[in-house]
CSV table of C-alpha atoms in Angstrom, one decimal:
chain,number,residue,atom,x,y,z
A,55,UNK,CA,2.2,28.7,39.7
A,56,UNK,CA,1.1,28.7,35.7
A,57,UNK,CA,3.3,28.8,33.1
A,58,UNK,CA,2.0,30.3,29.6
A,59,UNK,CA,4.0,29.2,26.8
A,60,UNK,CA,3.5,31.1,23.4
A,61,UNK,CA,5.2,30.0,19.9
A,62,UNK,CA,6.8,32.9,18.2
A,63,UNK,CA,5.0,33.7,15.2
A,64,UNK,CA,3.9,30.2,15.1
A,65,UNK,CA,2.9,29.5,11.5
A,66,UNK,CA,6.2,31.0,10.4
A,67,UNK,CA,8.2,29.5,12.3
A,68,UNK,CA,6.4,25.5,11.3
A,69,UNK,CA,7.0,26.8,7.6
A,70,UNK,CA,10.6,27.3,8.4
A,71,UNK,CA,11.1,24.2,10.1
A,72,UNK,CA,11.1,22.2,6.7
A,73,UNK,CA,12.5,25.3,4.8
A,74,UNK,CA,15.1,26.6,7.0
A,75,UNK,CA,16.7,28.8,4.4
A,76,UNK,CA,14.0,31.3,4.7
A,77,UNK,CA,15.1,31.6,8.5
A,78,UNK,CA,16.2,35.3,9.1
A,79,UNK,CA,14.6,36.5,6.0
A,80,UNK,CA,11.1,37.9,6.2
A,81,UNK,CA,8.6,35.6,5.7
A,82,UNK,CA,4.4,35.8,5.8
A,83,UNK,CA,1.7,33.4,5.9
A,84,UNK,CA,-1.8,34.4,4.1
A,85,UNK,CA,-5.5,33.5,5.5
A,86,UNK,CA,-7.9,31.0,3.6
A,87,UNK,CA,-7.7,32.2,0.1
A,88,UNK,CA,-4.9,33.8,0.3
A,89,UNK,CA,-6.4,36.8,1.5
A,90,UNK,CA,-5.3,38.5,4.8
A,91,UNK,CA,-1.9,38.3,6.5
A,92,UNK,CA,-1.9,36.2,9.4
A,93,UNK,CA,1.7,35.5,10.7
A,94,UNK,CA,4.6,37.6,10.1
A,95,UNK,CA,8.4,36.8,10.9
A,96,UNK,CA,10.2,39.6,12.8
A,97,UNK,CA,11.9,40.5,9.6
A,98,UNK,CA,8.9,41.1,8.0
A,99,UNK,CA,7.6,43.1,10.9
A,100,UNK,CA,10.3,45.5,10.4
A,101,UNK,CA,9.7,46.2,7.1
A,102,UNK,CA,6.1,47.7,8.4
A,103,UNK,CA,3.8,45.0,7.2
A,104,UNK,CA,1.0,45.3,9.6
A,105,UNK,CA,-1.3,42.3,11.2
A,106,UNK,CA,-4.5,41.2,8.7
A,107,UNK,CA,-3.2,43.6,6.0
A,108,UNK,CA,-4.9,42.4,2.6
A,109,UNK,CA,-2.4,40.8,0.5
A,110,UNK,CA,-3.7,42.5,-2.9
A,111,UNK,CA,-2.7,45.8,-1.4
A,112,UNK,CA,0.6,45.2,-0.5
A,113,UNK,CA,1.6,42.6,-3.4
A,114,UNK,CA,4.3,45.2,-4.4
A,115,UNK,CA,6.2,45.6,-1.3
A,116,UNK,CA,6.1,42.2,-0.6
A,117,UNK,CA,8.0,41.7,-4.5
A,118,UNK,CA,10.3,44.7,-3.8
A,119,UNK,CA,11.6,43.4,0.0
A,120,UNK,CA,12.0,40.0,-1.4
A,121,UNK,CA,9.2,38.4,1.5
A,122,UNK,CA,8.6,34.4,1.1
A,123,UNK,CA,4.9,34.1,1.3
A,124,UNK,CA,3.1,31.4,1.6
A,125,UNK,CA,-0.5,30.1,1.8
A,126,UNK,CA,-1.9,28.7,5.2
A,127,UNK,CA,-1.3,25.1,5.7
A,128,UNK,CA,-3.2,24.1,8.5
A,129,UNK,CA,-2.5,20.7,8.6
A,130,UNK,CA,1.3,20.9,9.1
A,131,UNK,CA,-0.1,23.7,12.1
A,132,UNK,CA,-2.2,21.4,13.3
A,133,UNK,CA,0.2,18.8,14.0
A,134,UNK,CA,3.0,20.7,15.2
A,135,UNK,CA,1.1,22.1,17.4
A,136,UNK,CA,0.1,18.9,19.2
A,137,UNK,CA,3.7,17.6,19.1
A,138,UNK,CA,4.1,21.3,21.1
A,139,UNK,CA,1.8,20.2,23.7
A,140,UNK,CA,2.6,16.6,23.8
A,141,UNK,CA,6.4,18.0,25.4
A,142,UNK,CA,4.6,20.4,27.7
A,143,UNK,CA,2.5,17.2,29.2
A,144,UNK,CA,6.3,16.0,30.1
A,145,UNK,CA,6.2,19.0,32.5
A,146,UNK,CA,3.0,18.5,34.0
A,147,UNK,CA,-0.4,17.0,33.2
A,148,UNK,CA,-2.8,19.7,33.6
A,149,UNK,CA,-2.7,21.1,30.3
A,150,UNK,CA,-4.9,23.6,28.9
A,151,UNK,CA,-4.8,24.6,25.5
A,152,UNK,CA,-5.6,28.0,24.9
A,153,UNK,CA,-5.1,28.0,21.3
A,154,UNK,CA,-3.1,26.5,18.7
A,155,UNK,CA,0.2,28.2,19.5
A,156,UNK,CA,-0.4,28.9,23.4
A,157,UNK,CA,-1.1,26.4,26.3
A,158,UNK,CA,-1.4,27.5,29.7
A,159,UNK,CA,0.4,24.5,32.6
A,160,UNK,CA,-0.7,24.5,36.1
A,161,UNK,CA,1.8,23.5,38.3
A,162,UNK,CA,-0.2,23.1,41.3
A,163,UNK,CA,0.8,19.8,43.4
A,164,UNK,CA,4.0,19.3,41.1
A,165,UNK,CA,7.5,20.4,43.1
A,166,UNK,CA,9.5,22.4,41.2
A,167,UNK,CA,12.6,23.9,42.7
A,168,UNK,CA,13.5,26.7,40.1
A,169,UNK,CA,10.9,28.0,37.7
A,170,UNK,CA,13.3,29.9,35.3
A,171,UNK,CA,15.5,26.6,34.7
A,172,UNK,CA,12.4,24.9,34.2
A,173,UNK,CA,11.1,27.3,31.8
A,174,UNK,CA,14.4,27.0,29.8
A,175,UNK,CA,14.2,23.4,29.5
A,176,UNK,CA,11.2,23.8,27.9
A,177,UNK,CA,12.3,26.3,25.2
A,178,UNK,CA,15.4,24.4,24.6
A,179,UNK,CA,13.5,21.1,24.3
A,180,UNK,CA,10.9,22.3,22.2
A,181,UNK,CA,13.8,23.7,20.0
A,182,UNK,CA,15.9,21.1,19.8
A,183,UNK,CA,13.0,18.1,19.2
A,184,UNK,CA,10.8,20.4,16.9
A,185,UNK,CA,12.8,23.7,16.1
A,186,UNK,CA,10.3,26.0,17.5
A,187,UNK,CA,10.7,28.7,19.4
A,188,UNK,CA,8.7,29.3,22.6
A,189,UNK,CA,8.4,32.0,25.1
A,190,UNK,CA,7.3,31.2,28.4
A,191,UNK,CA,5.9,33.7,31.2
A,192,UNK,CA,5.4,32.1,34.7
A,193,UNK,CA,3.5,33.6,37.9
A,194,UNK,CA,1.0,33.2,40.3
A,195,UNK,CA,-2.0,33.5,38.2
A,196,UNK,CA,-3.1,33.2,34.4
A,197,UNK,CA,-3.4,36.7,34.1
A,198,UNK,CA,-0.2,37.4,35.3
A,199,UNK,CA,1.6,34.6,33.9
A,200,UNK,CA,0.0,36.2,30.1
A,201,UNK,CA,1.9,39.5,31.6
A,202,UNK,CA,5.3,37.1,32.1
A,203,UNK,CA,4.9,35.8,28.3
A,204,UNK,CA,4.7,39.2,27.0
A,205,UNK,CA,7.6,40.6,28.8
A,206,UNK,CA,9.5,37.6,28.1
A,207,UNK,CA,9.0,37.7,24.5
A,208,UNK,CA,9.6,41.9,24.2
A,209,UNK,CA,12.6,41.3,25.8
A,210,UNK,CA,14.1,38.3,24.9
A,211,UNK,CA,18.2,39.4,24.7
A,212,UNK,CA,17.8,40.1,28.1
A,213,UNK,CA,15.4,37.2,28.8
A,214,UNK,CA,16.4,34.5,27.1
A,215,UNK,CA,12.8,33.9,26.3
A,216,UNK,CA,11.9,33.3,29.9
A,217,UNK,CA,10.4,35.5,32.5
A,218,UNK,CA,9.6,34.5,36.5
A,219,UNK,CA,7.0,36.8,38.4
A,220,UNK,CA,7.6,35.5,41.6
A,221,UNK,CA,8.0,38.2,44.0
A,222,UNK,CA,5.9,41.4,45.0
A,223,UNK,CA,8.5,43.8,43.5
A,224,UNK,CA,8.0,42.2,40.2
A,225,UNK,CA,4.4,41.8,39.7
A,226,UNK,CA,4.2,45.4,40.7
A,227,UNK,CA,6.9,45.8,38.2
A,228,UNK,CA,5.6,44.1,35.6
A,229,UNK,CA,2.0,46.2,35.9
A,230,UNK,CA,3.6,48.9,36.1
A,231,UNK,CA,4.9,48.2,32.8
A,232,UNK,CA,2.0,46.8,31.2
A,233,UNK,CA,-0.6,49.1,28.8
A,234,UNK,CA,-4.2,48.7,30.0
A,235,UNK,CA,-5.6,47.9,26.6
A,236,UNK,CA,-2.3,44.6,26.9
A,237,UNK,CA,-4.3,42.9,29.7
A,238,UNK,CA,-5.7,39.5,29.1
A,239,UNK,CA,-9.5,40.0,29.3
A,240,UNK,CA,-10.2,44.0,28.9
A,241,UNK,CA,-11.2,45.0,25.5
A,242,UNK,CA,-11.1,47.8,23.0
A,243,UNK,CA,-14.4,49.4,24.5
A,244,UNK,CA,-13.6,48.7,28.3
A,245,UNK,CA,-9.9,49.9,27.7
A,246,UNK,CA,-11.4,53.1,26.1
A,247,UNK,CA,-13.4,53.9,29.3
A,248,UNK,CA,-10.5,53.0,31.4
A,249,UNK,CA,-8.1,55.4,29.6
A,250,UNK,CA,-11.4,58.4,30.0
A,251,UNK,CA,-10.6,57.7,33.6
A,252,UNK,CA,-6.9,57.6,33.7
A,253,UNK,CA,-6.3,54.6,34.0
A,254,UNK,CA,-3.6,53.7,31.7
A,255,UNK,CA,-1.8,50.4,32.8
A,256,UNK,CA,-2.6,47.5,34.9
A,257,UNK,CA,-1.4,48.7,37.6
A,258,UNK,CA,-3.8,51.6,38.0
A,259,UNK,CA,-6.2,49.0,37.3
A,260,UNK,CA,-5.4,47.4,40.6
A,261,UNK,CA,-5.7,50.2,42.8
A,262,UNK,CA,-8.5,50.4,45.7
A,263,UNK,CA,-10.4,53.3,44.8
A,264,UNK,CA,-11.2,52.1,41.2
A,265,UNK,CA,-13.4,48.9,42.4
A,266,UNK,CA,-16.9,50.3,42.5
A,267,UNK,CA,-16.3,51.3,39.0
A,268,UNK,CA,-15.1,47.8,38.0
A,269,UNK,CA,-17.9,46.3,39.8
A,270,UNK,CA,-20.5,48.3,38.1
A,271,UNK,CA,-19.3,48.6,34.4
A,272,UNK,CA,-17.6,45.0,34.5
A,273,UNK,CA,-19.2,43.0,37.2
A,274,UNK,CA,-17.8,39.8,38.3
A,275,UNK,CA,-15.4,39.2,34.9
A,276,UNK,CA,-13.9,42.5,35.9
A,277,UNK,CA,-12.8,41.7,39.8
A,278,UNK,CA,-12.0,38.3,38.2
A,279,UNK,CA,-9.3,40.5,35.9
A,280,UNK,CA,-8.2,42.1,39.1
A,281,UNK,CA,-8.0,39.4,41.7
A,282,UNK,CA,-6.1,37.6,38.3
A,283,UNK,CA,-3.7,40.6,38.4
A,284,UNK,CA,-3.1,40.9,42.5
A,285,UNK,CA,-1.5,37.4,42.6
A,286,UNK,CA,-4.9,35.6,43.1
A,287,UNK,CA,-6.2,32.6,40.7
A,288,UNK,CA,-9.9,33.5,40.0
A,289,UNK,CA,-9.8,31.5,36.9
A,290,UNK,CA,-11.1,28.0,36.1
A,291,UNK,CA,-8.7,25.8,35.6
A,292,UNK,CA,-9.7,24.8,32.0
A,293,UNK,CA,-10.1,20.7,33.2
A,294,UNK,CA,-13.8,21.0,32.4
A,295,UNK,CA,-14.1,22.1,28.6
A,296,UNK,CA,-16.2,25.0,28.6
A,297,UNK,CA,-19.3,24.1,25.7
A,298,UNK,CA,-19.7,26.5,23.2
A,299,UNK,CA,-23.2,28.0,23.0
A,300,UNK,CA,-23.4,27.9,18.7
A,301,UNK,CA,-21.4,26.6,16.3
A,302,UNK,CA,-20.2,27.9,12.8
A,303,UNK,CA,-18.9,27.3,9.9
A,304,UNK,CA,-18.9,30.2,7.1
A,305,UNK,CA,-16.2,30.5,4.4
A,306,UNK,CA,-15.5,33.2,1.4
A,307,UNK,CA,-16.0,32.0,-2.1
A,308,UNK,CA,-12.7,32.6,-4.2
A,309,UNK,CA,-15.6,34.0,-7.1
A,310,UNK,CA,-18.8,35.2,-6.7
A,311,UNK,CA,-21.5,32.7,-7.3
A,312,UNK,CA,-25.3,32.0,-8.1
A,313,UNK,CA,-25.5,28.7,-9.3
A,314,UNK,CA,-27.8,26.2,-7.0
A,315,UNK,CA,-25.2,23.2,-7.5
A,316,UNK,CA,-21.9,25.6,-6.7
A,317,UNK,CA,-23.4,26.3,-3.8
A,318,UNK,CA,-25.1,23.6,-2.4
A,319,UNK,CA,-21.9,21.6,-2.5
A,320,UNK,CA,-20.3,24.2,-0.2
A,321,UNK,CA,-23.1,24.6,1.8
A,322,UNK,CA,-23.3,20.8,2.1
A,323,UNK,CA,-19.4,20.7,3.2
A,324,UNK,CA,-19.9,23.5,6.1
A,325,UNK,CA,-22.9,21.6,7.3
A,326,UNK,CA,-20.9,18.3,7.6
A,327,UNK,CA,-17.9,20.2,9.0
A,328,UNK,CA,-20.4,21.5,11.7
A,329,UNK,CA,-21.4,18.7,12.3
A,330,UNK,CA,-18.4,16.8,12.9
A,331,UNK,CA,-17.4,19.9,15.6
A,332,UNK,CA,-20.7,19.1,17.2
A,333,UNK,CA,-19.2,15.6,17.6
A,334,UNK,CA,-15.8,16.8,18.6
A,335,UNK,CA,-17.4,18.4,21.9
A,336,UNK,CA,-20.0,15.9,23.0
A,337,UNK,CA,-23.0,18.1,21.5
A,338,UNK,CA,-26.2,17.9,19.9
A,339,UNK,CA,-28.1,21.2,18.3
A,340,UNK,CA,-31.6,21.8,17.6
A,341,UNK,CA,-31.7,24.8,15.4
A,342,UNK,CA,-30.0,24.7,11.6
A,343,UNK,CA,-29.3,28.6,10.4
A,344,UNK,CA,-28.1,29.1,6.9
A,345,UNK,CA,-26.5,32.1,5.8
A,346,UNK,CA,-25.3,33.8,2.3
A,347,UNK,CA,-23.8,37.0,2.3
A,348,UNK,CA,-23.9,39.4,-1.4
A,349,UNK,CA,-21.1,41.8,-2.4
A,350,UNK,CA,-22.9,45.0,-1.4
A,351,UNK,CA,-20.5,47.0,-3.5
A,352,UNK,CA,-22.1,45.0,-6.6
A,353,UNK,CA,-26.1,45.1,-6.0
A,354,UNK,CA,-28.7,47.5,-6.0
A,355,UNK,CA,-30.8,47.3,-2.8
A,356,UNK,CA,-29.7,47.6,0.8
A,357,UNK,CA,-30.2,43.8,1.5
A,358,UNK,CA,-26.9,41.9,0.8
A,359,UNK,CA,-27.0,39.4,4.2
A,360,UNK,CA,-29.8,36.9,3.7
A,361,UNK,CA,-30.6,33.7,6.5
A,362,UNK,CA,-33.0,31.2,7.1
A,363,UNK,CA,-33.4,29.4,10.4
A,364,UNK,CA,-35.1,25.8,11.1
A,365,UNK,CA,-35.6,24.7,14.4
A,366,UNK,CA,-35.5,20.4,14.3
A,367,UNK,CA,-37.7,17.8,16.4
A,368,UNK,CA,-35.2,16.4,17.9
A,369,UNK,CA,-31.6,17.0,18.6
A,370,UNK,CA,-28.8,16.1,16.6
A,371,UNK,CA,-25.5,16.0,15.4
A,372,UNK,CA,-25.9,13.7,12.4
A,373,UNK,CA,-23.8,15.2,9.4
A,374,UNK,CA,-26.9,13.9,7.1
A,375,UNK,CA,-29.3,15.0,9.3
A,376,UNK,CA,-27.9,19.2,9.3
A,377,UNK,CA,-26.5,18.5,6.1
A,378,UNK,CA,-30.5,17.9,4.8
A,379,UNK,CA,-32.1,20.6,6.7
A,380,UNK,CA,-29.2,22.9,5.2
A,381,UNK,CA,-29.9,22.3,1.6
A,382,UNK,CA,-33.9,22.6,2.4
A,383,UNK,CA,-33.2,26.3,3.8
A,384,UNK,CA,-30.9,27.1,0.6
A,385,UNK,CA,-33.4,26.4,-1.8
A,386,UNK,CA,-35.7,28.3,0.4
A,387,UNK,CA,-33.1,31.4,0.3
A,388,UNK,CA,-32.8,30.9,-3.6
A,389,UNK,CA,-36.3,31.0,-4.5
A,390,UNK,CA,-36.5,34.8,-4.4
A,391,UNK,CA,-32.6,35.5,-5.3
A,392,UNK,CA,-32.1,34.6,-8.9
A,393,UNK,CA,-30.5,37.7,-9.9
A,394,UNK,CA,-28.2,37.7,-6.9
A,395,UNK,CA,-24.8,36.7,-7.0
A,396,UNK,CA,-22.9,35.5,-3.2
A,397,UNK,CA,-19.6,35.6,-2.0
A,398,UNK,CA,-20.0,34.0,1.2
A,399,UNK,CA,-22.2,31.4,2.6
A,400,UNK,CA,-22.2,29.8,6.4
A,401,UNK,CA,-24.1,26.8,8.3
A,402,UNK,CA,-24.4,27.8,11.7
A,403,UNK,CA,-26.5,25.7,14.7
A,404,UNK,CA,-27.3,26.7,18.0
A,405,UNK,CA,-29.4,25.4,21.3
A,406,UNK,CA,-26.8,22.8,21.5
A,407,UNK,CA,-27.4,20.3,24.9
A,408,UNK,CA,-24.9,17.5,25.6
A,409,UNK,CA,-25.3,14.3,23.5
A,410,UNK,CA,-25.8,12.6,27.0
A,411,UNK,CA,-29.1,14.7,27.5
A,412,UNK,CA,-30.8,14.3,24.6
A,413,UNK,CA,-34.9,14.3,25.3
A,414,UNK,CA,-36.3,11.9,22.5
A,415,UNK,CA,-39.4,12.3,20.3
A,416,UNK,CA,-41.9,9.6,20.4
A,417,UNK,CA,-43.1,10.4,17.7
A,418,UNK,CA,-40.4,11.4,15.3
A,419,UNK,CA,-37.0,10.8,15.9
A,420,UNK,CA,-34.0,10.5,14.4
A,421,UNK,CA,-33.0,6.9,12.5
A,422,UNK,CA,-30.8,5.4,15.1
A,423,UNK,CA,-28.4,4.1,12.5
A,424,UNK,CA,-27.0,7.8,11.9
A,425,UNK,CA,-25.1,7.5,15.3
A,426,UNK,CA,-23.4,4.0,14.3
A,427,UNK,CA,-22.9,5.8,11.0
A,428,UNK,CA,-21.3,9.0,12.3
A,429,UNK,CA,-19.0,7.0,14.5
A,430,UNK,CA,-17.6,4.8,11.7
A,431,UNK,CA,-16.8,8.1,9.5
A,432,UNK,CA,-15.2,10.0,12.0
A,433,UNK,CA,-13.0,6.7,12.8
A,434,UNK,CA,-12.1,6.6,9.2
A,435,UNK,CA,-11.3,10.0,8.9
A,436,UNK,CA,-9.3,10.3,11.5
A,437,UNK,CA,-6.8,7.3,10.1
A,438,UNK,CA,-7.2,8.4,6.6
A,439,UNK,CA,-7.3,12.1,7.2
A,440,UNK,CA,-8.7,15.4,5.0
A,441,UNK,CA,-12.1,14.1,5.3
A,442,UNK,CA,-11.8,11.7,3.1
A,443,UNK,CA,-15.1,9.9,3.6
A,444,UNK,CA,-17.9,12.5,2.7
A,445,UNK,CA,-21.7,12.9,2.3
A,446,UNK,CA,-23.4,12.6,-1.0
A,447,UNK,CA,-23.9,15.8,-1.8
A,448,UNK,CA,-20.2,16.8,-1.5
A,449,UNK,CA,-19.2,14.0,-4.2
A,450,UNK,CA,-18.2,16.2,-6.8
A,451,UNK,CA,-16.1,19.1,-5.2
A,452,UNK,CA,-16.8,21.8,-6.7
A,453,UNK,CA,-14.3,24.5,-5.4
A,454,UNK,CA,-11.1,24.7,-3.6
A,455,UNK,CA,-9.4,27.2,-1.9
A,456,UNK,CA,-6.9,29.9,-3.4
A,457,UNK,CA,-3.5,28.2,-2.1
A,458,UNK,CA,-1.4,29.2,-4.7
A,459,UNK,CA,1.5,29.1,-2.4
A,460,UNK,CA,0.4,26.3,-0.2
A,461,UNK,CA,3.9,24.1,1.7
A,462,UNK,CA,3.7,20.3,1.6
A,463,UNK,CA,1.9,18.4,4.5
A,464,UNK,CA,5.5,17.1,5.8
A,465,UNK,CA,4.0,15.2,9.2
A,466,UNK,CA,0.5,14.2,7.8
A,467,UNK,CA,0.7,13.3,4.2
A,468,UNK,CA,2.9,9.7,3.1
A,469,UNK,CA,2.8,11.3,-0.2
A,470,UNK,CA,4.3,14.7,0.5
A,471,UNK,CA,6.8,13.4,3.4
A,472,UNK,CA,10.3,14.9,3.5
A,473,UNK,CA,13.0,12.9,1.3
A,474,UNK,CA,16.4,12.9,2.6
A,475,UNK,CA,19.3,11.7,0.0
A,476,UNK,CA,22.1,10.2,1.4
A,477,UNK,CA,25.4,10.1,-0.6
């Protein structure tokens, strides 16, 4: 059996951990920038604030209904989250985190003799040592168990924030009940199609007579979707991290900008924070790609997405080493932009191979002291925290997010801890 456990409106609900008078009162949480909604109690659900909305657009209604907002604080997130998964790993130690508010537990080989108490210990744990709230689905398959979670969390009076697929009537149930364009896997386009064919919820998807179809539009993710749905694990089990085939890191500016130092610094910063996520999965990359995108709206000519690509000698995943080749390919994308103003800029690197398989150059390699180097930041960053040891180039910061309504760090700054009086 897996168990998918989901944290209700998960940035929320950390913001209201260390604010708990804005429990029951509609709260949202804003993207990088404070741009986009990105998490929205149920309260604020109800008043018809919709998913990615633009906060400029609805800066009245959120006035007029009295909604807390606050800007993303992905630190606190961050650490609540592994405190999240550090209780599930009580339960059993096959883990897989999905995301940063969903794990998925395997609890093949472990002997548990009711599922639905099981699941409630978890909720009420994870409420009582963190004041989260979880939902947890549970059946025979990922798929499935993603089904469980979402009728769990729809129906929670009647649930208690648990649901159990563990018997034919309910899986049929359950698909029965389930939209087609709700199943794990099946996208906008592919649920389209589906729908042109009648086939409107995962049940219909199971049926016999649509399987040529799913074998020739959807191939082998497609029979993986249905096996996933019948009750059979077609899945991998997560234990061997899955490499990602490119890497990026591309962020809005708060003001559009054109100056070679304003940018550089950022550009500098995205190719260190790439770097360090090369790190973080055991990679290497061979090709740098540097990318600034124009306000359309703002500029005369068609062309508003500009990139330069270099492909390196040798792999690498030395923050000095992308960090260089990145500032190289700006001054290359400059050159013939001086009129131009940018409000986004990315480092992205791809052709990654595993920092175990790296072919060497004999004749021009990296300086082997970059490794000894890159090991002895990330140590100190990890102690110290917010990256506090950086490269030359990002010395003087030269721009920080919008975060006008940013929370304190509670778990992950000394300096912005929680103080309790006592009288």
């Amino acid at each position: 059996m897996y168990a998918l456990v989901d944290c209700n409106n998960f940035y929320v609900s950390c913001e209201r951990v260390f604010q708990p008078q804005w429990q029951d009162k509609p709260v949202v949480v804003l993207s990088n920038n404070d741009g986009c909604i990105i998490s929205r109690s149920e309260e604020a659900k109800a008043l018809g604030i919709g998913m990615a909305e633009p906060e400029f657009k609805i800066r009245a209604v959120l006035q007029q209904n009295n909604v807390k907002v606050f800007s993303s604080n992905y630190s606190l997130y961050g650490d609540l989250s592994q405190r999240v998964m550090g209780i599930m790993r009580l339960y059993t130690p096959n883990v897989e985190e999905y995301s940063i508010d969903e794990a998925f537990l395997d609890f093949n080989g472990v002997d548990v003799p009711n599922y639905h108490a099981l699941g409630l210990e978890m909720r009420n744990r994870v409420q009582k040592w963190l004041s989260l709230p979880i939902c947890v689905g549970i059946a025979p398959s990922k798929t499935l168990s993603k089904a469980a979670n979402r009728i769990a969390k729809k129906f929670q009076g009647r649930t208690q924030g648990i649901y159990v697929i563990d018997s034919e009537e309910k899986r049929i149930k359950a698909l029965k009940w389930l939209k087609i364009e709700d199943v794990w896997g099946i996208g906008y386009r592919t649920a389209k199609k589906l729908k042109a064919k009648n086939v409107l919820t995962a049940y219909d998807f199971t049926l016999p007579q649509l399987e040529p179809w799913i074998k020739k539009e959807m191939g082998v993710v497609g029979m993986r979707i249905k096996m996933e749905l019948e009750g059979n694990p077609a899945i991998g089990d997560g234990s061997v991290p899955e490499q990602k085939k490119s890497i990026a890191t591309t962020r809005s500016f708060p003001k559009q900008l054109k100056d070679y130092d304003l940018i550089r610094e950022r550009v500098s910063t995205f190719a260190s924070v790439t770097a360090e996520k090369l790190r973080k999965q055991n990679s290497m990359c061979h090709t740098v790609i540097v990318m600034l995108v124009a306000d359309k709206h703002s500029i005369d000519t068609p062309k508003y997405h500009y990139s330069r690509a270099i492909t390196l000698p040798f792999a690498t995943n030395s923050a000095l080493t992308i960090s260089n080749a990145s500032i190289q390919l700006l001054k290359d994308l400059l050159a013939g932009t001086d009129t131009v103003k940018f409000k986004k800029a990315g480092v992205i690197v791809s052709e990654l191979v595993p920092d175990n398989a790296k072919q060497f150059n004999l004749f021009n390699d990296e300086d082997p002291r970059h490794l000894a180097l890159m090991k002895t930041m990330d140590k100190v960053n990890s102690k110290m925290g917010s990256r506090i040891v950086r490269l030359g180039a990002q010395a003087q910061k030269t721009w920080d997010m919008n975060q006008n309504m940013l929370s304190p760090r509670y778990t992950t700054d000394i300096n912005e801890i929680l103080v309790v009086q006592c009288r």
